[in-house]
MMTF fields as JSON, N, C-alpha, C and O atoms, coordinates in Angstrom:
{
  "mmtfVersion": "1.0.0",
  "mmtfProducer": "UNKNOWN",
  "numBonds": 247,
  "numAtoms": 248,
  "numGroups": 62,
  "numChains": 1,
  "numModels": 1,
  "chainsPerModel": [1],
  "groupsPerChain": [62],
  "chainIdList": ["A"],
  "bondAtomList": [4, 2, 8, 6, 12, 10, 16, 14, 20, 18, 24, 22, 28, 26, 32, 30, 36, 34, 40, 38, 44, 42, 48, 46, 52, 50, 56, 54, 60, 58, 64, 62, 68, 66, 72, 70, 76, 74, 80, 78, 84, 82, 88, 86, 92, 90, 96, 94, 100, 98, 104, 102, 108, 106, 112, 110, 116, 114, 120, 118, 124, 122, 128, 126, 132, 130, 136, 134, 140, 138, 144, 142, 148, 146, 152, 150, 156, 154, 160, 158, 164, 162, 168, 166, 172, 170, 176, 174, 180, 178, 184, 182, 188, 186, 192, 190, 196, 194, 200, 198, 204, 202, 208, 206, 212, 210, 216, 214, 220, 218, 224, 222, 228, 226, 232, 230, 236, 234, 240, 238, 244, 242],
  "bondOrderList": [1, 1, 1, 1, 1, 1, 1, 1, 1, 1, 1, 1, 1, 1, 1, 1, 1, 1, 1, 1, 1, 1, 1, 1, 1, 1, 1, 1, 1, 1, 1, 1, 1, 1, 1, 1, 1, 1, 1, 1, 1, 1, 1, 1, 1, 1, 1, 1, 1, 1, 1, 1, 1, 1, 1, 1, 1, 1, 1, 1, 1],
  "groupList": [{"groupName": "UNK", "atomNameList": ["N", "CA", "C", "O"], "elementList": ["N", "C", "C", "O"], "formalChargeList": [0, 0, 0, 0], "bondAtomList": [1, 0, 2, 1, 3, 2], "bondOrderList": [1, 1, 2], "singleLetterCode": "X", "chemCompType": "L-PEPTIDE LINKING"}],
  "groupTypeList": [0, 0, 0, 0, 0, 0, 0, 0, 0, 0, 0, 0, 0, 0, 0, 0, 0, 0, 0, 0, 0, 0, 0, 0, 0, 0, 0, 0, 0, 0, 0, 0, 0, 0, 0, 0, 0, 0, 0, 0, 0, 0, 0, 0, 0, 0, 0, 0, 0, 0, 0, 0, 0, 0, 0, 0, 0, 0, 0, 0, 0, 0],
  "groupIdList": [1, 2, 3, 4, 5, 6, 7, 8, 9, 10, 11, 12, 13, 14, 15, 16, 17, 18, 19, 20, 21, 22, 23, 24, 25, 26, 27, 28, 29, 30, 31, 32, 33, 34, 35, 36, 37, 38, 39, 40, 41, 42, 43, 44, 45, 46, 47, 48, 49, 50, 51, 52, 53, 54, 55, 56, 57, 58, 59, 60, 61, 62],
  "secStructList": [7, 2, 2, 2, 2, 2, 2, 2, 2, 2, 2, 2, 2, 2, 2, 2, 2, 2, 2, 6, 7, 7, 7, 7, 7, 7, 7, 1, 1, 7, 7, 7, 7, 7, 7, 7, 7, 7, 7, 7, 7, 7, 7, 7, 7, 7, 7, 7, 2, 2, 2, 2, 2, 2, 2, 2, 2, 7, 4, 4, 4, 7],
  "xCoordList": [-6.96, -7.719, -6.856, -6.913, -6.071, -5.204, -4.108, -3.711, -3.621, -2.587, -3.097, -2.364, -4.34, -4.935, -5.071, -4.797, -5.482, -5.66, -4.315, -4.252, -3.267, -1.936, -1.375, -0.763, -1.573, -1.091, -1.812, -1.197, -3.091, -3.869, -3.399, -3.32, -3.096, -2.604, -1.225, -0.934, -0.385, 0.95, 0.9, 1.774, -0.11, -0.242, -0.765, -0.384, -1.614, -2.22, -1.296, -1.375, -0.443, 0.397, 1.303, 1.322, 2.059, 2.896, 2.082, 2.5, 0.945, 0.099, -0.443, -0.527, -0.804, -1.324, -0.23, -0.495, 0.986, 2.084, 2.506, 2.85, 2.485, 2.898, 1.832, 2.159, 0.595, -0.497, -0.488, -1.055, 0.121, 0.077, 1.33, 1.437, 2.268, 3.521, 3.383, 2.961, 3.738, 3.738, 5.076, 5.464, 5.782, 7.07, 6.926, 6.454, 7.329, 7.294, 8.709, 9.327, 9.221, 10.558, 10.513, 9.691, 11.388, 11.465, 12.2, 13.092, 11.84, 12.541, 13.972, 14.278, 14.843, 16.246, 16.404, 17.237, 15.608, 15.695, 14.527, 13.467, 14.694, 13.574, 12.48, 12.743, 11.284, 10.147, 10.18, 10.274, 10.102, 10.164, 8.82, 8.306, 8.253, 6.989, 7.25, 7.635, 7.04, 7.229, 5.876, 4.939, 5.791, 4.562, 4.863, 5.654, 4.239, 4.385, 3.152, 2.062, 3.343, 2.226, 2.472, 3.55, 1.466, 1.548, 0.487, -0.702, 0.928, 0.006, 0.045, 1.099, -1.095, -1.214, -2.221, -3.315, -1.832, -2.721, -2.93, -1.988, -4.175, -4.513, -5.209, -6.161, -4.72, -5.292, -5.97, -5.349, -7.235, -8.003, -8.418, -8.967, -8.146, -8.533, -9.262, -8.998, -10.16, -10.892, -10.853, -11.023, -10.629, -10.56, -11.79, -12.325, -12.208, -13.267, -12.758, -11.56, -13.613, -13.195, -12.501, -11.527, -12.981, -12.351, -10.951, -10.023, -10.787, -9.478, -8.534, -7.355, -9.061, -8.241, -7.721, -6.544, -8.57, -8.132, -7.184, -6.252, -7.415, -6.535, -5.116, -4.141, -4.999, -3.691, -3.027, -1.821, -3.814, -3.24, -2.773, -1.754, -3.511, -3.131, -1.935, -1.15, -1.787, -0.688, 0.087, -0.078, 0.916, 1.606, 2.648, 3.075, 3.062, 4.074, 3.538, 4.323, 2.234, 1.691, 1.958, 1.876, 2.272, 2.581, 4.036, 4.528],
  "yCoordList": [110.933, 109.751, 108.767, 107.558, 109.289, 108.445, 107.807, 106.673, 108.495, 107.997, 106.828, 105.867, 106.903, 105.824, 104.562, 103.46, 104.717, 103.568, 102.886, 101.656, 103.625, 103.084, 102.402, 101.338, 102.993, 102.405, 101.086, 100.121, 101.049, 99.821, 98.701, 97.548, 99.013, 98.013, 97.514, 96.326, 98.393, 97.984, 97.086, 96.24, 97.26, 96.422, 95.036, 94.05, 94.945, 93.672, 92.86, 91.631, 93.492, 92.829, 91.735, 90.641, 91.949, 90.859, 89.665, 88.52, 89.915, 88.817, 88.004, 86.78, 88.652, 87.952, 87.13, 86.036, 87.646, 86.922, 85.708, 84.669, 85.821, 84.707, 83.626, 82.466, 83.96, 82.994, 81.95, 80.875, 82.21, 81.277, 80.424, 79.667, 80.526, 79.78, 78.4, 78.286, 77.366, 76.004, 75.382, 75.344, 74.896, 74.239, 72.758, 72.385, 71.916, 70.473, 69.949, 70.165, 69.256, 68.699, 67.206, 66.751, 66.459, 65.019, 64.75, 65.514, 63.67, 63.358, 62.897, 62.373, 63.103, 62.695, 61.185, 60.611, 60.537, 59.089, 58.415, 59.025, 57.164, 56.462, 56.128, 55.986, 56.007, 55.641, 54.135, 53.371, 53.705, 52.289, 51.882, 52.533, 50.801, 50.266, 48.843, 47.988, 48.588, 47.246, 46.549, 47.058, 45.397, 44.606, 43.291, 42.483, 43.086, 41.828, 40.985, 41.249, 39.969, 39.132, 37.714, 37.15, 37.16, 35.776, 34.97, 35.282, 33.929, 33.081, 31.696, 31.066, 31.241, 29.919, 29.118, 29.59, 27.911, 27.051, 25.782, 25.205, 25.365, 24.155, 23.202, 23.574, 21.974, 20.968, 19.915, 19.312, 19.711, 18.702, 17.634, 17.939, 16.386, 15.309, 14.226, 14.001, 13.588, 12.474, 11.319, 11.507, 10.144, 8.981, 8.111, 7.966, 7.558, 6.567, 5.34, 5.058, 4.622, 3.444, 2.411, 1.794, 2.21, 1.239, 1.698, 0.889, 2.976, 3.499, 3.413, 3.095, 3.698, 3.642, 2.224, 2.046, 1.241, -0.145, -0.597, -1.36, -0.131, -0.477, 0.047, -0.666, 1.287, 1.861, 1.131, 0.883, 0.793, 0.093, -1.315, -1.793, -1.969, -3.318, -3.307, -4.255, -2.247, -2.143, -0.838, 0.099, -0.752, 0.52, 0.894, 2.048, -0.007, 0.28, 0.895, 1.207, 1.076, 1.624, 3.108, 3.645, 3.758, 5.186, 5.366, 6.494],
  "zCoordList": [-15.233, -15.576, -16.37, -16.147, -17.281, -18.089, -17.241, -17.509, -16.243, -15.363, -14.522, -14.291, -14.066, -13.281, -14.128, -13.652, -15.344, -16.235, -16.513, -16.505, -16.753, -17.022, -15.773, -15.874, -14.619, -13.372, -13.093, -12.64, -13.359, -13.163, -14.089, -13.666, -15.31, -16.262, -15.863, -16.001, -15.377, -14.95, -13.72, -13.538, -12.879, -11.687, -12.055, -11.425, -13.047, -13.445, -14.356, -14.353, -15.119, -16.113, -15.527, -16.093, -14.43, -13.903, -13.41, -13.583, -12.809, -12.327, -13.496, -13.405, -14.573, -15.746, -16.423, -16.921, -16.443, -17.073, -16.241, -16.804, -14.933, -14.067, -14.001, -13.748, -14.215, -14.11, -15.215, -15.024, -16.346, -17.458, -17.61, -18.574, -16.695, -16.816, -16.171, -15.02, -16.912, -16.395, -16.746, -17.914, -15.736, -15.959, -15.652, -14.578, -16.59, -16.404, -16.588, -17.631, -15.569, -15.668, -15.364, -14.569, -15.991, -15.765, -14.456, -14.087, -13.744, -12.495, -12.767, -13.838, -11.772, -11.907, -11.833, -12.535, -10.985, -10.795, -11.504, -11.646, -11.956, -12.602, -11.593, -10.399, -12.076, -11.24, -11.027, -11.988, -9.772, -9.421, -8.84, -7.93, -9.369, -8.87, -8.41, -9.207, -7.125, -6.571, -6.485, -5.871, -7.098, -7.049, -6.348, -6.836, -5.225, -4.511, -4.815, -4.309, -5.648, -6.095, -5.615, -5.805, -4.999, -4.542, -5.276, -5.208, -5.981, -6.728, -6.104, -6.024, -5.673, -5.062, -5.872, -6.184, -6.2, -6.963, -6.158, -5.615, -6.095, -5.368, -6.332, -7.018, -6.37, -7.261, -6.393, -5.519, -6.65, -5.916, -6.925, -7.983, -6.579, -7.482, -6.686, -5.505, -7.361, -6.776, -7.773, -8.978, -7.249, -8.123, -7.945, -6.845, -9.02, -8.996, -8.242, -8.28, -7.575, -6.8, -7.679, -7.247, -8.903, -9.798, -10.176, -10.209, -10.46, -10.825, -9.635, -9.787, -8.455, -7.254, -6.992, -6.677, -7.118, -6.901, -8.013, -7.759, -9.24, -10.349, -10.086, -10.322, -9.6, -9.305, -8.141, -8.158, -7.146, -5.991, -6.379, -5.88, -7.258, -7.69, -8.633, -8.648, -9.417, -10.407, -10.19, -10.971, -9.163, -8.886, -9.944, -9.98, -10.779, -11.782, -13.072, -13.968, -13.188, -14.455, -14.615, -15.72, -13.53, -13.632, -13.473, -13.524]
}
């Protein structure tokens, strides 16, 4: 009976020891993240009729 108990413990011991091992290593190369971002801006303007005629009559004010 004692021999069976010892044999059972010896069979379980390597599995229990291997189950708790965790190895973490850093990568050899740096991590590269490529971000392709496109920013488009659209400006819409409307002029009052008086302002529009003022600019057309006096093109040198700007």
